Every structure is written in structure tokens, then in C-alpha cells.
């Protein structure tokens, strides 16, 4: 029996905040996956992520509405804020600066505007993104069918004579950290197999009996049918190679599109604010693109679909609040 000496973080649960969110989203994700899988296994994980993203965005529509409402209100009172600034222009006296702050806050209260109202959706999105990262990293736990496939391979391998000699050198690089596992247990071995590369699988099957090789190859066809979407493995990091690199590139482009649409809502920005906004419009997409390179491609796909939804939603909400503000002006 192989002793429990392999350290790993693969099965380590996320923190006390992200963990419960991962568990809840994992249940929802698995439910959607089972519906998609019942229609066919090809690209099931990719289609599940797309549907899951639309589900999350629809749930967050009320927050997005509040965000847009806040931004629209800020845009409406921007000329009055500029008047306050112009009234005390070039006066750096601390008391005057405090007076500017007080008058601006009074303006917010008068028009019932929350200047931080547009930040809430971002704070909600972050733990969801982290939770989805956990779901993709540990898909064999959260998605029943994927867990079943890797578990069946683990059980078959454990039944092969001398499998520990073959598995040990392949497993050790996959399990850094301070936790211990026992690869004589199917559940622990499944966690390791979930991280195997093509080279690892080739090395493994080269030393396995023919019946085990046949079973592994047949099962891998099923798992890859699920995990691959448009030729990209959604479980693995996107990386720098084609076609995986398309995920970070498209993630950056869609982030840029979303940022530009949001920034165009406030044409009354002064020169400094416009410059800062321009820098943000460039740095955010680049940052998201580089982040997506080192994340599972499934997380990048979620971000892309989320951005596309955001752009469409933003266009509709901008039009809605523009008409609403015009009606208010006409009524006044």
C-alpha cells in the first residue's frame, strides 16, 4: 500500500468566503451541466459555462440597474458639480476644500445620488469569479459526470499490478503543498489524474496492461469531449499557445469594449479625468488578458460571455435612462 506521503493543494478547499460561494455555484453549475449533457457530451462544459454566465448576469440585473441609475444620476448633476469646483477654482485652502466636499455631498443628498452606487456589481462579481475558478480547478468534485469518469479511471488503474511504481513519479509534481493524500484511494488518485497532461497519460498507458489502456483511452475520449470547447481545454490554463491564447485575447478585447461604453456615459469629464479614464481603458483590458493566460480557459470564457452580456445590457440601460432623463427635463 502506498503511504499517504504525497502533499497536495489540488483538493484543498477555498477560503471561508469563497468556499461557501463555490459550493452553492457548484450545485447550480452541476445542475445546468446535467441538462446540457443530457443533450450531448460534445462541448458540454463550454455550453454549461455560457448558460451559467447568462444565469449569473440575469440574477445581477437589479444591481446592474442600480449601477446604471447611479451613473446616470452622476452624469445628470455633473454640470452642478463643475459649478461648485469653478466657484472655488485654484483655492487650495483646507477649509475651502472642506467646503467643496460639503457642498458636493449636499448636492448628492438633494438629488438622492450615491457616488459609490456603481461599485457594488464589481464587488459581487469578484467572489463569483474566484468561486468559478475553484469550480474549474476542482471540476471532478463539483461536476458529477466528470468526477465519475476520473473516478472510474482511478479505480481501474489501482486494480492494475504494480501501478504505484508508475503513478508515483507522475503524481508527485502534481501535488505541491502541505496537505497529504493517498493515491491508493480512488478519490485522491482522481484528483491527480485530473491534472495529467498528454505526456503524463502517454507515460502511464505505456506501462499499463492492455485492458487498462483500452479503458483509459475510451474514457479519455469521453472526458475530452466534455472538457474541450472549440478545440480549447477549458480545465487547463489558457497559456500562450494557439488555440488557448485566443481566450486571453478575446477577454481583453471584450473588456476594452465594455470599458469604452461605460466611459462614454460621462462626456462632461475634465481633462484630468479623461486622461485617467483613457489609461484605465487600456490598462484594464491588458491586465485581464494577462490574468486570463494563467487561469483555466473556462474562467476566461465566463469573462468573455459576461463582457458581451454587459455590453448589450449597458447599451439598453443607457438608452433607457437617457429617455428617462429627457422626460424629467421636459416635465420640469
Coordinates of C-alpha atoms in Angstrom, one line a residue:
X1 CA 0.0 0.0 0.0
X2 CA 1.4 3.4 -1.0
X3 CA 1.7 5.6 2.2
X4 CA 0.0 9.0 2.5
X5 CA 3.1 11.0 1.9
X6 CA 2.2 13.0 -1.2
X7 CA 1.4 16.6 -0.4
X8 CA -1.2 18.4 -2.4
X9 CA -3.3 21.5 -2.7
X10 CA -5.5 20.2 -5.5
X11 CA -8.2 19.1 -3.1
X12 CA -7.7 21.9 -0.6
X13 CA -11.0 23.8 -0.3
X14 CA -11.1 27.5 -0.9
X15 CA -11.3 30.0 2.0
X16 CA -14.2 30.7 4.3
X17 CA -15.7 33.3 2.0
X18 CA -15.1 31.8 -1.5
X19 CA -15.7 28.3 -0.2
X20 CA -19.4 28.5 0.5
X21 CA -19.9 30.5 -2.7
X22 CA -18.1 27.8 -4.6
X23 CA -20.3 25.1 -3.1
X24 CA -23.5 27.0 -4.0
X25 CA -22.4 27.8 -7.5
X26 CA -21.1 24.3 -7.9
X27 CA -24.6 22.9 -7.3
X28 CA -26.1 25.3 -9.8
X29 CA -23.3 24.6 -12.3
X30 CA -23.7 20.8 -11.9
X31 CA -27.5 21.2 -12.4
X32 CA -27.0 23.1 -15.7
X33 CA -24.3 20.7 -16.8
X34 CA -26.5 17.7 -16.3
X35 CA -29.2 19.3 -18.5
X36 CA -26.7 20.2 -21.2
X37 CA -25.0 16.7 -21.0
X38 CA -28.4 15.0 -21.5
X39 CA -28.5 16.6 -25.0
X40 CA -24.9 15.6 -25.8
X41 CA -21.4 15.4 -24.4
X42 CA -19.6 17.3 -27.1
X43 CA -18.6 20.7 -25.7
X44 CA -20.9 20.2 -22.7
X45 CA -18.7 22.1 -20.3
X46 CA -18.4 25.1 -22.7
X47 CA -22.2 25.3 -23.2
X48 CA -22.7 25.0 -19.5
X49 CA -20.4 28.0 -18.8
X50 CA -22.2 30.1 -21.3
X51 CA -25.7 29.3 -19.8
X52 CA -24.3 29.7 -16.3
X53 CA -22.9 33.1 -17.2
X54 CA -26.3 34.2 -18.5
X55 CA -27.9 32.9 -15.4
X56 CA -25.5 34.9 -13.1
X57 CA -25.9 38.1 -15.2
X58 CA -29.7 37.8 -15.1
X59 CA -29.6 37.4 -11.3
X60 CA -27.4 40.5 -11.1
X61 CA -29.6 42.6 -13.4
X62 CA -31.2 44.5 -10.4
X63 CA -27.6 45.5 -9.2
X64 CA -26.7 46.5 -12.8
X65 CA -29.8 48.6 -13.0
X66 CA -28.8 50.4 -9.7
X67 CA -25.3 50.8 -11.1
X68 CA -26.5 52.4 -14.3
X69 CA -29.0 54.5 -12.4
X70 CA -26.3 55.9 -10.2
X71 CA -24.0 56.6 -13.1
X72 CA -26.9 58.3 -15.0
X73 CA -27.6 60.4 -11.9
X74 CA -24.0 61.4 -11.6
X75 CA -23.9 62.4 -15.2
X76 CA -27.1 64.5 -14.8
X77 CA -25.7 66.5 -11.9
X78 CA -22.1 66.8 -13.3
X79 CA -22.7 70.4 -14.5
X80 CA -23.7 71.4 -11.0
X81 CA -20.6 69.7 -9.5
X82 CA -18.5 71.6 -12.0
X83 CA -20.1 74.9 -10.9
X84 CA -19.1 74.2 -7.3
X85 CA -15.5 73.5 -8.5
X86 CA -15.4 76.6 -10.6
X87 CA -16.7 78.7 -7.7
X88 CA -13.6 77.9 -5.6
X89 CA -11.2 77.4 -8.5
X90 CA -7.5 77.4 -7.7
X91 CA -8.2 77.8 -4.0
X92 CA -6.2 75.2 -2.1
X93 CA -7.1 76.4 1.4
X94 CA -8.1 73.3 3.5
X95 CA -11.2 75.0 4.8
X96 CA -12.3 75.8 1.2
X97 CA -11.6 72.2 0.1
X98 CA -13.7 71.0 3.0
X99 CA -16.5 73.4 1.9
X100 CA -16.3 72.0 -1.6
X101 CA -16.7 68.5 -0.2
X102 CA -19.7 69.5 2.0
X103 CA -21.5 71.3 -0.9
X104 CA -20.9 68.3 -3.2
X105 CA -22.3 65.9 -0.6
X106 CA -25.3 68.2 -0.1
X107 CA -25.8 68.1 -3.9
X108 CA -25.7 64.3 -3.7
X109 CA -28.3 64.3 -0.9
X110 CA -30.6 66.7 -2.7
X111 CA -30.7 64.6 -5.8
X112 CA -30.5 61.3 -3.9
X113 CA -27.3 60.2 -5.7
X114 CA -24.9 57.6 -4.3
X115 CA -21.5 58.2 -5.8
X116 CA -20.4 54.7 -4.9
X117 CA -23.6 53.0 -6.2
X118 CA -21.8 51.9 -9.4
X119 CA -19.2 49.8 -7.5
X120 CA -21.5 47.1 -6.0
X121 CA -21.7 44.9 -9.1
X122 CA -17.9 44.8 -9.2
X123 CA -17.6 43.7 -5.6
X124 CA -20.2 41.0 -6.3
X125 CA -18.6 39.8 -9.5
X126 CA -15.2 39.2 -7.8
X127 CA -16.1 36.4 -5.4
X128 CA -18.2 34.8 -8.2
X129 CA -15.2 34.8 -10.4
X130 CA -13.0 33.3 -7.7
X131 CA -15.6 30.7 -7.0
X132 CA -15.8 29.7 -10.6
X133 CA -12.0 29.4 -10.7
X134 CA -12.4 26.9 -7.8
X135 CA -15.1 25.0 -9.7
X136 CA -12.9 24.8 -12.8
X137 CA -9.9 23.7 -10.7
X138 CA -11.9 21.0 -8.9
X139 CA -14.4 20.1 -11.6
X140 CA -14.0 16.4 -10.7
X141 CA -15.7 17.3 -7.3
X142 CA -18.3 19.8 -8.4
X143 CA -19.4 18.1 -11.7
X144 CA -20.7 14.6 -11.0
X145 CA -20.1 13.3 -14.5
X146 CA -16.5 14.5 -14.7
X147 CA -15.9 13.1 -11.2
X148 CA -17.4 9.7 -12.3
X149 CA -15.1 9.5 -15.3
X150 CA -11.9 10.3 -13.4
X151 CA -13.0 8.1 -10.5
X152 CA -13.6 5.1 -12.9
X153 CA -10.1 5.5 -14.4
X154 CA -8.6 5.8 -10.9
X155 CA -10.3 2.6 -9.8
X156 CA -9.2 0.8 -12.9
X157 CA -5.6 1.9 -12.5
X158 CA -5.5 0.9 -8.8
X159 CA -6.5 -2.6 -9.9
X160 CA -3.5 -2.9 -12.2
X161 CA -0.4 -4.8 -10.8
X162 CA 2.5 -2.5 -9.9
X163 CA 0.6 0.7 -10.7
X164 CA 2.2 2.6 -7.8
X165 CA 5.6 2.3 -9.4
X166 CA 4.3 4.1 -12.5
X167 CA 2.0 6.6 -10.8
X168 CA 4.3 7.8 -8.1
X169 CA 6.8 9.8 -10.3
X170 CA 3.9 11.2 -12.3
X171 CA 1.8 12.2 -9.3
X172 CA 4.4 13.9 -7.1
X173 CA 4.8 17.0 -9.4
X174 CA 1.0 17.4 -9.5
X175 CA 0.6 17.7 -5.7
X176 CA 2.7 20.5 -4.1
X177 CA 1.6 21.9 -0.8
X178 CA 1.3 20.8 2.8
X179 CA -1.7 18.5 2.6
X180 CA -1.4 14.7 2.3
X181 CA -3.2 12.3 0.1
X182 CA -3.2 8.6 -0.5
X183 CA -3.1 7.7 -4.2
X184 CA -4.2 4.2 -3.2
X185 CA -7.6 5.8 -2.7
X186 CA -9.7 6.3 -5.9
X187 CA -10.9 9.8 -4.8
X188 CA -7.3 11.0 -4.2
X189 CA -5.9 9.5 -7.4
X190 CA -8.8 11.0 -9.4
X191 CA -7.6 14.4 -8.2
X192 CA -4.2 13.7 -9.5
X193 CA -5.4 12.3 -12.8
X194 CA -7.5 15.5 -13.4
X195 CA -4.2 17.4 -13.7
X196 CA -2.5 15.0 -16.1
X197 CA -1.1 16.3 -19.4
X198 CA -1.0 14.4 -22.7
X199 CA 2.6 13.4 -21.9
X200 CA 1.6 12.1 -18.5
X201 CA -1.2 9.9 -20.0
X202 CA 1.2 8.6 -22.6
X203 CA 3.7 7.7 -20.0
X204 CA 1.1 6.0 -17.8
X205 CA -0.6 3.9 -20.5
X206 CA 2.8 2.7 -21.8
X207 CA 3.3 0.8 -18.6
X208 CA -0.3 -0.4 -18.1
X209 CA -1.9 -3.8 -19.1
X210 CA -3.8 -3.7 -22.4
X211 CA -7.3 -3.9 -20.8
X212 CA -6.4 -0.9 -18.6
X213 CA -5.0 1.0 -21.6
X214 CA -8.2 0.4 -23.6
X215 CA -10.4 1.5 -20.7
X216 CA -8.3 4.7 -20.1
X217 CA -8.3 5.6 -23.8
X218 CA -12.1 5.1 -24.2
X219 CA -12.7 7.2 -21.0
X220 CA -10.4 10.0 -22.1
X221 CA -12.3 10.3 -25.3
X222 CA -15.4 11.0 -23.2
X223 CA -13.7 13.4 -20.8
X224 CA -12.1 15.4 -23.6
X225 CA -15.4 15.6 -25.4
X226 CA -16.8 17.2 -22.3
X227 CA -13.8 19.4 -21.4
X228 CA -12.9 20.8 -24.8
X229 CA -14.8 23.6 -26.5
X230 CA -13.9 24.9 -29.9
X231 CA -10.6 23.0 -29.6
X232 CA -9.7 24.5 -26.2
X233 CA -9.4 22.6 -23.0
X234 CA -11.5 24.6 -20.5
X235 CA -10.0 22.9 -17.5
X236 CA -6.4 23.8 -18.3
X237 CA -4.7 27.2 -18.3
X238 CA -5.2 29.2 -21.5
X239 CA -1.5 29.6 -21.9
X240 CA 0.4 31.3 -24.8
X241 CA -0.2 28.6 -27.5
X242 CA -2.9 28.5 -30.1
X243 CA -5.9 28.0 -29.7
X244 CA -5.8 28.6 -26.0
X245 CA -4.3 32.1 -26.4
X246 CA -7.5 33.2 -28.1
X247 CA -9.2 33.2 -24.7
X248 CA -7.0 36.0 -23.2
X249 CA -7.0 38.0 -26.4
X250 CA -10.8 38.0 -26.7
X251 CA -11.1 38.6 -23.0
X252 CA -9.0 41.7 -23.4
X253 CA -11.0 42.9 -26.4
X254 CA -14.4 42.5 -24.8
X255 CA -13.1 44.2 -21.5
X256 CA -12.0 47.1 -23.6
X257 CA -15.4 47.3 -25.4
X258 CA -17.2 47.3 -22.1
X259 CA -14.9 50.0 -20.6
X260 CA -15.2 52.3 -23.6
X261 CA -19.0 52.1 -23.4
X262 CA -19.0 53.0 -19.7
X263 CA -16.6 55.9 -20.1
X264 CA -18.7 57.4 -22.9
X265 CA -21.5 58.0 -20.5
X266 CA -19.8 61.0 -18.9
X267 CA -18.9 63.5 -21.7
X268 CA -18.5 66.3 -19.2
X269 CA -15.3 64.9 -17.6
X270 CA -12.5 67.4 -17.2
X271 CA -9.1 66.8 -19.0
X272 CA -7.5 65.0 -16.0
X273 CA -10.5 62.7 -15.6
X274 CA -10.5 61.9 -19.3
X275 CA -6.8 61.1 -19.2
X276 CA -7.3 58.8 -16.2
X277 CA -10.2 57.1 -17.9
X278 CA -8.2 56.6 -21.1
X279 CA -5.4 55.0 -19.1
X280 CA -7.9 52.7 -17.3
X281 CA -9.5 51.8 -20.7
X282 CA -6.1 50.5 -21.8
X283 CA -4.6 49.0 -18.6
X284 CA -7.8 47.0 -17.6
X285 CA -8.1 45.0 -20.8
X286 CA -4.3 44.3 -20.8
X287 CA -4.4 43.3 -17.2
X288 CA -7.4 41.0 -17.7
X289 CA -5.8 39.5 -20.8
X290 CA -2.6 38.6 -18.9
X291 CA -4.6 37.3 -16.0
X292 CA -6.6 35.0 -18.3
X293 CA -3.4 33.4 -19.6
X294 CA -2.8 31.8 -16.2
X295 CA -6.4 30.9 -15.4
X296 CA -8.4 27.9 -16.6
X297 CA -9.8 28.7 -20.0
X298 CA -13.3 28.1 -18.6
X299 CA -12.9 31.1 -16.4
X300 CA -11.7 33.2 -19.4
X301 CA -14.8 32.0 -21.4
X302 CA -17.0 33.1 -18.5
X303 CA -15.4 36.5 -18.5
X304 CA -15.8 36.9 -22.3
X305 CA -19.5 36.0 -22.2
X306 CA -20.0 38.2 -19.2
X307 CA -18.5 41.1 -21.1
X308 CA -20.6 40.5 -24.1
X309 CA -23.7 40.4 -21.9
X310 CA -22.5 43.6 -20.1
X311 CA -22.1 45.5 -23.4
X312 CA -25.6 44.6 -24.6
X313 CA -27.1 45.4 -21.2
X314 CA -25.2 48.6 -21.0
X315 CA -26.4 49.8 -24.4
X316 CA -30.0 49.1 -23.4
X317 CA -29.8 50.7 -20.0
X318 CA -28.0 53.8 -21.3
X319 CA -30.8 54.3 -23.8
X320 CA -33.5 53.7 -21.2
X321 CA -32.0 56.2 -18.7
X322 CA -31.3 58.8 -21.4
X323 CA -35.0 58.7 -22.4
X324 CA -36.0 58.8 -18.7
X325 CA -33.8 61.9 -18.0
X326 CA -35.2 63.7 -21.1
X327 CA -38.7 63.1 -19.8
X328 CA -37.7 64.5 -16.4
X329 CA -36.3 67.7 -18.1
X330 CA -39.5 68.1 -20.2
X331 CA -41.7 67.7 -17.1
X332 CA -39.6 70.3 -15.2

